[in-house]
mmCIF file of C-alpha atoms and ligand atoms in Angstrom:
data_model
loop_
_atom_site.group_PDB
_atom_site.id
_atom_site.type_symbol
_atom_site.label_atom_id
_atom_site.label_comp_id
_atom_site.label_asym_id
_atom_site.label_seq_id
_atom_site.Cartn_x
_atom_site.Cartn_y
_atom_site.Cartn_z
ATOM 1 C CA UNK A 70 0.000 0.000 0.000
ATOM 2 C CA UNK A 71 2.922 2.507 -0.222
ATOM 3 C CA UNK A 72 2.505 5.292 -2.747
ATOM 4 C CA UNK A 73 6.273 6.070 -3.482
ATOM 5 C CA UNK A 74 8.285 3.332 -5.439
ATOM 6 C CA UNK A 75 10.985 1.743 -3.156
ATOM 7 C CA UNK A 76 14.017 4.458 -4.520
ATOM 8 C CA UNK A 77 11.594 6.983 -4.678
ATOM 9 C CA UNK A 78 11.180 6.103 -0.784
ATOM 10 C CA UNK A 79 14.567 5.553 -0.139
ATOM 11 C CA UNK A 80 15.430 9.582 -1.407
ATOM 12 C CA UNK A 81 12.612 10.587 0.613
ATOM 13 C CA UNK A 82 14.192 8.926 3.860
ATOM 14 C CA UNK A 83 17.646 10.089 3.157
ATOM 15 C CA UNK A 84 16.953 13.601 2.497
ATOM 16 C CA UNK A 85 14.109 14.457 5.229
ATOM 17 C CA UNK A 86 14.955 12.545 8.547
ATOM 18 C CA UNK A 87 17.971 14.302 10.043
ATOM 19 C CA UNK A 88 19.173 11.310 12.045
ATOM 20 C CA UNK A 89 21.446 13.464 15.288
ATOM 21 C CA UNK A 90 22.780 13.450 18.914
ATOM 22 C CA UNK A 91 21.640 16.285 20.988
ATOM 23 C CA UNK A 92 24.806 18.282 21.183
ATOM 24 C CA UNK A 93 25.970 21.486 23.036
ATOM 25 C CA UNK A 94 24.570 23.360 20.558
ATOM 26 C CA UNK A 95 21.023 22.372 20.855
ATOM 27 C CA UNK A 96 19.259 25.081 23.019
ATOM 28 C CA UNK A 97 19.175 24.168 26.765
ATOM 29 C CA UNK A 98 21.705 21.357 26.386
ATOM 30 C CA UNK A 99 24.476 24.034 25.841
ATOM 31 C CA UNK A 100 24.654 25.203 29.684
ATOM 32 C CA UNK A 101 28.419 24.617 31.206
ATOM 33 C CA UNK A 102 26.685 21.539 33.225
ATOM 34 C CA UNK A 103 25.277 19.676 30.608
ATOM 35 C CA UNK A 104 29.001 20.426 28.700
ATOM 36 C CA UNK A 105 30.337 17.498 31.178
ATOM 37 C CA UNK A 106 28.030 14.997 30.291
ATOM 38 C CA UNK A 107 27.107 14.963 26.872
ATOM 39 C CA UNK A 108 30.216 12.384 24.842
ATOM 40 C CA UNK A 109 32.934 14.721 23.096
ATOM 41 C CA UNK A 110 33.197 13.047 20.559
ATOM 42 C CA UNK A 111 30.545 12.908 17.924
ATOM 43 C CA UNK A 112 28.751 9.396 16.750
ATOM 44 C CA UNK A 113 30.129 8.785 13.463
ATOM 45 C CA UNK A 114 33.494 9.459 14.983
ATOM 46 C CA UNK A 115 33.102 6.843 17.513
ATOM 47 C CA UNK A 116 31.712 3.962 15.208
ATOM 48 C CA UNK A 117 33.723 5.237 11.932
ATOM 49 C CA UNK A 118 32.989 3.848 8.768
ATOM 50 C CA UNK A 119 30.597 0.920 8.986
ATOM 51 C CA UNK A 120 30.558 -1.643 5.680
ATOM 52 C CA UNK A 121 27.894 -4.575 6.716
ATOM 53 C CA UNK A 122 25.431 -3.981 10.011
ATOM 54 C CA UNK A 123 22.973 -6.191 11.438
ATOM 55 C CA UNK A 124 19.954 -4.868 13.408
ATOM 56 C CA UNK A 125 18.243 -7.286 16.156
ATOM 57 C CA UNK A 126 15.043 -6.965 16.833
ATOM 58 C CA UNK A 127 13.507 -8.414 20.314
ATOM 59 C CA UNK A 128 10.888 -10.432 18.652
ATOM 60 C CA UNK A 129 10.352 -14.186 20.244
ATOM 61 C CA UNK A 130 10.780 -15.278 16.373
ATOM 62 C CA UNK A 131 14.663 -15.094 16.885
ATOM 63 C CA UNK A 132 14.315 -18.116 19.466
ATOM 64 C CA UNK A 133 15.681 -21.190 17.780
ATOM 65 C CA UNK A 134 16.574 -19.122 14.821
ATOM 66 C CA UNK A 135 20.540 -20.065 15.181
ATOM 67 C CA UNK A 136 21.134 -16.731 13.429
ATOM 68 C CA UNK A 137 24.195 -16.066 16.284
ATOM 69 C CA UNK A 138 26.833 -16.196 13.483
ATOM 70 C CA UNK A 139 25.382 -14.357 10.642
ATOM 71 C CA UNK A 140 24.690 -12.337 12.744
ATOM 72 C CA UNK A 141 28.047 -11.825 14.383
ATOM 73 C CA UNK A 142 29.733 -11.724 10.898
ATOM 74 C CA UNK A 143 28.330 -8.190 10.543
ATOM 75 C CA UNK A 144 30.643 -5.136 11.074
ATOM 76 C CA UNK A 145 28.387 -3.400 13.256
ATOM 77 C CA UNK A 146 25.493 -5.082 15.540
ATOM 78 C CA UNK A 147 22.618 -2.809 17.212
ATOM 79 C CA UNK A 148 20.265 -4.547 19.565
ATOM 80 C CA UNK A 149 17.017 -2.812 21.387
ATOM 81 C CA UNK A 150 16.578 -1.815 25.176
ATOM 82 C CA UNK A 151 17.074 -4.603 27.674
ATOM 83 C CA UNK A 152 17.575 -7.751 24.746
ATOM 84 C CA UNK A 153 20.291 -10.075 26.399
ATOM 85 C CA UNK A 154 22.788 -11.743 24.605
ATOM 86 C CA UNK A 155 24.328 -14.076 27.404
ATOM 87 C CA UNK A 156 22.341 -17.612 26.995
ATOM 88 C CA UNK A 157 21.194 -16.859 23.755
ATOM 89 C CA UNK A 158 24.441 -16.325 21.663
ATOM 90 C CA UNK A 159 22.935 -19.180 19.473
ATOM 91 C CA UNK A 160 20.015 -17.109 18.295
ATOM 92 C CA UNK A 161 20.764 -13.790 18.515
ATOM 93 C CA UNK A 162 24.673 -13.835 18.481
ATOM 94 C CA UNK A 163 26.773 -12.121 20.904
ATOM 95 C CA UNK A 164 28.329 -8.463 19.580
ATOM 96 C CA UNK A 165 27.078 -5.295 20.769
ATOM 97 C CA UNK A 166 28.137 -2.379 19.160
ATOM 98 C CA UNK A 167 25.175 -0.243 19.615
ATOM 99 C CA UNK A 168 22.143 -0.253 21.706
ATOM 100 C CA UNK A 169 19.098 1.952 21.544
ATOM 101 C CA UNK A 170 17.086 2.174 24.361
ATOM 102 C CA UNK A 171 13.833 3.913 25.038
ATOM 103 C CA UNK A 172 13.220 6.553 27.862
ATOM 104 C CA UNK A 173 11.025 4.308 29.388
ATOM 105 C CA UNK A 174 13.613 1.669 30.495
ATOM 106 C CA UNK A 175 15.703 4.590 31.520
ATOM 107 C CA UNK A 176 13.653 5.890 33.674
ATOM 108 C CA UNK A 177 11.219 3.334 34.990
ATOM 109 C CA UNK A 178 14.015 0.633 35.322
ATOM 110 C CA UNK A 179 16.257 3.250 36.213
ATOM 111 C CA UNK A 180 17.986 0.927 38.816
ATOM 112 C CA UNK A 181 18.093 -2.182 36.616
ATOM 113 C CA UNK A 182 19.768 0.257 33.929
ATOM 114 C CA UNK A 183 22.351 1.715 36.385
ATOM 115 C CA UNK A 184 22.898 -2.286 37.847
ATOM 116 C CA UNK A 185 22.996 -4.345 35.058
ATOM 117 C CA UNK A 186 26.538 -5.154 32.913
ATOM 118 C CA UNK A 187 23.692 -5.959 29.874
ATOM 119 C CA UNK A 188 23.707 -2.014 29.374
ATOM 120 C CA UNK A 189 27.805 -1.314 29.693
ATOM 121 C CA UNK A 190 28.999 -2.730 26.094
ATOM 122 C CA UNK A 191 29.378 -1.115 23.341
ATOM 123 C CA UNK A 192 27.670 2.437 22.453
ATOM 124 C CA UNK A 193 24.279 3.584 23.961
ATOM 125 C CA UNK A 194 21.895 5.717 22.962
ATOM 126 C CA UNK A 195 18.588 7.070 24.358
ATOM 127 C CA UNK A 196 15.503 8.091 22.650
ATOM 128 C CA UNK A 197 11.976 9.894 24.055
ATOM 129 C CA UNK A 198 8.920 10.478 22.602
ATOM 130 C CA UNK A 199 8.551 13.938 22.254
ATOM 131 C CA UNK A 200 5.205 16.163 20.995
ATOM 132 C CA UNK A 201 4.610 16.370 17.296
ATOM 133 C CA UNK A 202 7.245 18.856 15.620
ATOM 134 C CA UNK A 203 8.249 20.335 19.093
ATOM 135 C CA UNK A 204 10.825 22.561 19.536
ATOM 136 C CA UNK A 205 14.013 20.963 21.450
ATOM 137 C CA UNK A 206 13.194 23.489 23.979
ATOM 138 C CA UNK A 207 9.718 22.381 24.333
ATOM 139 C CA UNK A 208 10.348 18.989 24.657
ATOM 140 C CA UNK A 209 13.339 19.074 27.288
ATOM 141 C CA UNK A 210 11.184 20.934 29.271
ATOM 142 C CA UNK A 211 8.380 17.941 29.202
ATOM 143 C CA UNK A 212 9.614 15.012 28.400
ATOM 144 C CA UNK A 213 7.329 11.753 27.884
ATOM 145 C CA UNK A 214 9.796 10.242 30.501
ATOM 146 C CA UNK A 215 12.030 12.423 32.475
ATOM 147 C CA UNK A 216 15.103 10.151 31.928
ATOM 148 C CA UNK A 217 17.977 13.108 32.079
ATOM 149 C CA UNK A 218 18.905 12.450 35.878
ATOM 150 C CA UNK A 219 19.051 9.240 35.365
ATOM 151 C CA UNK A 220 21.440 9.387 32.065
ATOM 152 C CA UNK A 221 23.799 12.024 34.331
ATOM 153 C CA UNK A 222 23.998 9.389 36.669
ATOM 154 C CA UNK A 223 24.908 6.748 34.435
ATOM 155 C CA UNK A 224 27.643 8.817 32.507
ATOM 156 C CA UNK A 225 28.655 9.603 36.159
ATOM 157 C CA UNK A 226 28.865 5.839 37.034
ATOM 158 C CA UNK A 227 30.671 4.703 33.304
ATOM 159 C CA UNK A 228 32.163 8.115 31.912
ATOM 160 C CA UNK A 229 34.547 6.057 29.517
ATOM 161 C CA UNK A 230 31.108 4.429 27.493
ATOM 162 C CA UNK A 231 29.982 6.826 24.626
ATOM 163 C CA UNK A 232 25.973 7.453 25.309
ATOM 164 C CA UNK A 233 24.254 9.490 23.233
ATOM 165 C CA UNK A 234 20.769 11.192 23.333
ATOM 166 C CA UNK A 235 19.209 10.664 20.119
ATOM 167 C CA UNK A 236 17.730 14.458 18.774
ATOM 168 C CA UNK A 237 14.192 13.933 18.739
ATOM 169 C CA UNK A 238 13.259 15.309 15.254
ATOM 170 C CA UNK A 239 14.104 12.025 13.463
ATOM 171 C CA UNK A 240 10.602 10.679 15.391
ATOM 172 C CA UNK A 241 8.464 12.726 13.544
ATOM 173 C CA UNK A 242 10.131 13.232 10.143
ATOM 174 C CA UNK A 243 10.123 9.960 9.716
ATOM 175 C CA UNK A 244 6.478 9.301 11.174
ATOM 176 C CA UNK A 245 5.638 11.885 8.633
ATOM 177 C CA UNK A 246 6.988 9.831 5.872
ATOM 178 C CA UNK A 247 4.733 6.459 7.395
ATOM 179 C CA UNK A 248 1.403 8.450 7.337
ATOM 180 C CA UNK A 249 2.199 9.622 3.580
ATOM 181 C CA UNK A 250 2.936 6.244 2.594
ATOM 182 C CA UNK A 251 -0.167 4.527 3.901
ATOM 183 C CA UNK A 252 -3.746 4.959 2.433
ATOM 184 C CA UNK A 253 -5.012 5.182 6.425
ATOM 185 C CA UNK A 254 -4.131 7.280 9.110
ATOM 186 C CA UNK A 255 -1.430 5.772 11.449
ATOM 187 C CA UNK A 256 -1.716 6.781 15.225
ATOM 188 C CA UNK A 257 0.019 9.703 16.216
ATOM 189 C CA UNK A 258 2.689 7.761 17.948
ATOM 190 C CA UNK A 259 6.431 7.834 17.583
ATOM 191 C CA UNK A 260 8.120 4.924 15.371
ATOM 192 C CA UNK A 261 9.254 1.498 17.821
ATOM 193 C CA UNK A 262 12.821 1.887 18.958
ATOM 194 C CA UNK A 263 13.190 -0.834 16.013
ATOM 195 C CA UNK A 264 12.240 1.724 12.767
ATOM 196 C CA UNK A 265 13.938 4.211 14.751
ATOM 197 C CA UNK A 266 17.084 1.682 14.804
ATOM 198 C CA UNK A 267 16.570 0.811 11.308
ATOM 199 C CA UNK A 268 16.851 4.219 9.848
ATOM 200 C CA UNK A 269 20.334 5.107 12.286
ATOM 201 C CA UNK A 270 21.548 1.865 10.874
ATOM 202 C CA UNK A 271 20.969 3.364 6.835
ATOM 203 C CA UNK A 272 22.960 6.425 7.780
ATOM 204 C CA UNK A 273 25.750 4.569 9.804
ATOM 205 C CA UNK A 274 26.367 1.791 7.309
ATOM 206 C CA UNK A 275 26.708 0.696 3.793
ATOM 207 C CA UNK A 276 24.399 -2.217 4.142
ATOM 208 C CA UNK A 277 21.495 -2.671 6.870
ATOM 209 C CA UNK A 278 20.824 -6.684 6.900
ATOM 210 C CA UNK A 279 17.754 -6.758 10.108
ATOM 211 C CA UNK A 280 16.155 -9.709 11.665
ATOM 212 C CA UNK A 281 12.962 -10.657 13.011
ATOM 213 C CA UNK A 282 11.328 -7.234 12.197
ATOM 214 C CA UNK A 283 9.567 -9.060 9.229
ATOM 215 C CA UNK A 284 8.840 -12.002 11.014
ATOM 216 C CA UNK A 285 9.804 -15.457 9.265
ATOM 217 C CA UNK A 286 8.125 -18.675 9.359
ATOM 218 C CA UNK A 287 8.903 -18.612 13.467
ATOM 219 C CA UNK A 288 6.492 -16.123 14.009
ATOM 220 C CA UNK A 289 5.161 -16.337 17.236
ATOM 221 C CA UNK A 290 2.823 -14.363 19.636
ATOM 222 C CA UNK A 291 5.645 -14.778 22.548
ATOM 223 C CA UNK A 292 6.823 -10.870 22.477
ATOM 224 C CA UNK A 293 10.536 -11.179 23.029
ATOM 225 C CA UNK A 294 13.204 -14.133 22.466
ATOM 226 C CA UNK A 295 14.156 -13.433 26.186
ATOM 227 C CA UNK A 296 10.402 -14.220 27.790
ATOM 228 C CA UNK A 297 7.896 -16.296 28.264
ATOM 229 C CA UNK A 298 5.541 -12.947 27.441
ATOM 230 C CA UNK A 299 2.645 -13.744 24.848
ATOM 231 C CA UNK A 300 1.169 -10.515 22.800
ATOM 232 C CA UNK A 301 -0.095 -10.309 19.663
ATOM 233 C CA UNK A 302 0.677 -6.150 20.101
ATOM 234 C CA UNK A 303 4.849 -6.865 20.094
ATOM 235 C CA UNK A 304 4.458 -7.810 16.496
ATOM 236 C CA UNK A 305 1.226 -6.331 15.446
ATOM 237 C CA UNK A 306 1.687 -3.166 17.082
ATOM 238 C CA UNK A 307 -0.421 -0.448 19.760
ATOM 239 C CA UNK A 308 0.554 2.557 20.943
ATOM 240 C CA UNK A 309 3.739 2.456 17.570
ATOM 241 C CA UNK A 310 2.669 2.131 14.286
ATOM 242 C CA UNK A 311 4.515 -0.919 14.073
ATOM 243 C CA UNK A 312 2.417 -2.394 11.353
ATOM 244 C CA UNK A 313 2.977 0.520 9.081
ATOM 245 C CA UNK A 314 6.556 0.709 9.759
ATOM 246 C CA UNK A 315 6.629 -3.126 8.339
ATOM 247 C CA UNK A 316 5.050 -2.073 5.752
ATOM 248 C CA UNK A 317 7.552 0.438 4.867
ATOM 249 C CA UNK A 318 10.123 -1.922 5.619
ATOM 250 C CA UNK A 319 8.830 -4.426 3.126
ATOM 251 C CA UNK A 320 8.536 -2.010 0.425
ATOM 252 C CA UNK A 321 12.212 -1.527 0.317
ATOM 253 C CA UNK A 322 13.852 -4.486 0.923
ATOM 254 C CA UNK A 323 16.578 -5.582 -1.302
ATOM 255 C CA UNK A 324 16.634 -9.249 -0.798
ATOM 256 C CA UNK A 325 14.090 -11.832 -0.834
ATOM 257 C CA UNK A 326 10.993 -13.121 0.554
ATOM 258 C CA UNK A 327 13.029 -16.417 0.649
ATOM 259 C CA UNK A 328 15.356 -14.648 3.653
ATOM 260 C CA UNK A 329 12.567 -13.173 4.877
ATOM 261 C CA UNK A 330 10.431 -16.435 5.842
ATOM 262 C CA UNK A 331 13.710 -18.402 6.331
ATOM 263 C CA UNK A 332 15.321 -15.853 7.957
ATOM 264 C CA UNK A 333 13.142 -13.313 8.868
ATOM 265 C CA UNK A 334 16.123 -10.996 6.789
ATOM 266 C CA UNK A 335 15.437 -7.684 4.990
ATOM 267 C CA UNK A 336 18.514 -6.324 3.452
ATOM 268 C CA UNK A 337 18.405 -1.862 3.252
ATOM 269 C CA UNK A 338 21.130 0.448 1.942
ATOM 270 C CA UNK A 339 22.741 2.565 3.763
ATOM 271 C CA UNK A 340 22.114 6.334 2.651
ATOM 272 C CA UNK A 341 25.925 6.208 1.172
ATOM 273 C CA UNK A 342 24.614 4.016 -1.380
ATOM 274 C CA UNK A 343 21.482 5.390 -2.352
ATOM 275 C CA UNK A 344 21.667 7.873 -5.155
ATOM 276 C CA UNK A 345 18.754 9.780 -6.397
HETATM 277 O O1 LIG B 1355 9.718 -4.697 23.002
HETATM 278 P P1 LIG B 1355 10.802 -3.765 22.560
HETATM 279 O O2 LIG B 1355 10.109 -2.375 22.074
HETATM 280 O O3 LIG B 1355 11.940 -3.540 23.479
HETATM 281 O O4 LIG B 1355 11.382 -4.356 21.188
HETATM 282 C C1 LIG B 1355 12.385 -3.689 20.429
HETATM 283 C C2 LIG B 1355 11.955 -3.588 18.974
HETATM 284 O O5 LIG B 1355 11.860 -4.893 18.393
HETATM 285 C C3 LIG B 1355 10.753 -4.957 17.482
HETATM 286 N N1 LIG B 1355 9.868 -6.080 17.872
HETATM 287 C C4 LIG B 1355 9.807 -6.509 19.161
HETATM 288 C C5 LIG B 1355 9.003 -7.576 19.500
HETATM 289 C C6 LIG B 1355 8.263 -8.225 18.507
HETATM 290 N N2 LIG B 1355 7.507 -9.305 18.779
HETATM 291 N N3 LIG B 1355 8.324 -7.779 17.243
HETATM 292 C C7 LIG B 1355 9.112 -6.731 16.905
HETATM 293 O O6 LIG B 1355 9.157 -6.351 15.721
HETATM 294 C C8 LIG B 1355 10.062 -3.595 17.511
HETATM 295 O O7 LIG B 1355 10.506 -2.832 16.415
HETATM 296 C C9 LIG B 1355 10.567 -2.987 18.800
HETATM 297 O O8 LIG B 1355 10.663 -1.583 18.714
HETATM 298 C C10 LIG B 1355 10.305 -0.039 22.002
HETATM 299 O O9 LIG B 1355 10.047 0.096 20.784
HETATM 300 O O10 LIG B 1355 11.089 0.687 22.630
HETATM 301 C C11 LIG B 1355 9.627 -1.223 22.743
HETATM 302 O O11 LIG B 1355 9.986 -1.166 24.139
HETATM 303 C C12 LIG B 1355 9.202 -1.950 25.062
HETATM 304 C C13 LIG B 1355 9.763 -1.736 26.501
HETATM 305 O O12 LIG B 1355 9.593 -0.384 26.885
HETATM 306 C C14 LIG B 1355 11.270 -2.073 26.512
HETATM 307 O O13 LIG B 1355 11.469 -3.414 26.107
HETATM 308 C C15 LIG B 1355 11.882 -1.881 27.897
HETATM 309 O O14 LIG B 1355 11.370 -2.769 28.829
HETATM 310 C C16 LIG B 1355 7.728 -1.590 24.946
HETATM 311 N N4 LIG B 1355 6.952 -2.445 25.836
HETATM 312 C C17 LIG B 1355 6.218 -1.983 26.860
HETATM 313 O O15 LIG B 1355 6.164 -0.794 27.136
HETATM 314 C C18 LIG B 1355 5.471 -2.999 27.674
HETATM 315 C C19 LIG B 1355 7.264 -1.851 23.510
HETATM 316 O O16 LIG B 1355 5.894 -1.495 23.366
HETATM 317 C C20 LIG B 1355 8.110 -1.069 22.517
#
């Protein structure tokens, strides 16, 4: 059901979500305090150049997949929020070299997030839903989750690991791009931490290979890999417009339904390689 043709899409993407880290120069992140906690250096300088990435997605479809060491043979892996690796290496593989979490898990499992070693490999970065087109101003001063103590206090407690606060523009630029490619109106809901992933992914890499966001012939109502959870909502999506986002997804893919159902593999280009 999308109206653009998959390159057409792919330009679109590329040229109107401004994928960024909140940096000193965004409004009321450039006070002398905030100065000591936001990373000095800037994301693409910490990962450099990525060739082949992989991005995990927490659906219970990767369980029994044995995708570990495809999925390992990628450059660059990012994996969502609280997804484990240890005990499921098999499935899901075990390199970390980003993870995107949502303000939510900051914040509400803001002890978990400061305790566990799960969080303290590779780079992390935080994302909140913020109000339609807000200002950065606007948002920082209401938050959907007020996770900013809680960030100070882990780059207080690991000041060596790069953690980055993802600019919340991307959310709605890119939601904006959903609603015009689907013939109904999507909920007025941020994109899953997974689309959001996705779409860092195309401007990090050369190649974006993700799992389990299509789901393959595993699918599964059990919500994560990790659980014993059943929901029909992890997949389907609620309060994200994860069905439209799969949508999207599909339209572009690269590879073919054969990885997809044996799989569960779409393969994206990164930005670098799109050329409109
Ligand atoms: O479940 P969650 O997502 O952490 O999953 C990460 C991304 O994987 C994709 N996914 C997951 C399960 C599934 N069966 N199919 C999938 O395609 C989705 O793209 C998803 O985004 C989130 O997006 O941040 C979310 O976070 C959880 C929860 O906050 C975190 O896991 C932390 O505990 C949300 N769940 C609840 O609030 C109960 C979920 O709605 C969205």
């Amino acid at each position: 059901n999308a109206k653009l043709s998959p390159e057409k899409l792919l330009c679109q993407l590329r040229d109107r979500v401004n994928v960024s880290m909140i940096q000193r120069s965004d409004g009321p992140f450039g006070t002398s305090e905030w100065q000591q906690y936001l990373p000095g250096k800037s994301l693409s300088e910490a990962v450099g150049h990525l060739g082949l990435c992989a991005v995990v997605s927490s659906a219970g479809s990767l369980k029994s997949s044995h995708l570990g060491q495809e999925i390992d043979s990628h450059d660059a892996v990012l994996r969502f929020n609280g997804a484990p690796v240890r005990g499921f290496q098999d499935d899901v593989g075990q390199k970390t070299t980003i993870r995107l979490v949502n303000s939510q898990l900051v914040t509400v499992e803001e002890q978990q997030f400061l305790r566990e070693p799960l969080y303290n490999t590779g780079i992390l970065i935080v994302w909140d839903p913020a109000p339609y087109h807000a200002e950065i101003r606007e948002w920082y001063r209401k938050p959907d989750y007020n996770f900013f103590e809680s960030y100070k206090a882990y780059r207080r407690a690991h000041p060596e690991q790069p953690f980055y606060i993802l600019n919340p523009k991307m959310q709605w630029q890119l939601w904006d791009i959903l609603q015009e490619n689907s013939l109904e109106h999507i909920q007025p809901n941020p994109p899953s931490s997974g689309m959001l992933g996705i779409v860092l992914m195309m401007t990090l890499c050369d190649q974006v290979d993700v799992y389990e966001f299509l789901p393959s012939k595993r699918q599964t109502d059990i919500c994560h890999y990790y659980q014993k959870f059943h929901d029909h909502a992890c997949t389907m999506g609620a309060y994200h417009p994860l069905l439209f986002e799969k949508n999207l997804v599909k339209h572009m893919n690269q590879g073919t339904d054969e990885d997809i159902y044996t799989h569960g593999k779409v393969t994206l280009p990164g930005f670098r390689k799109v050329h409109c």
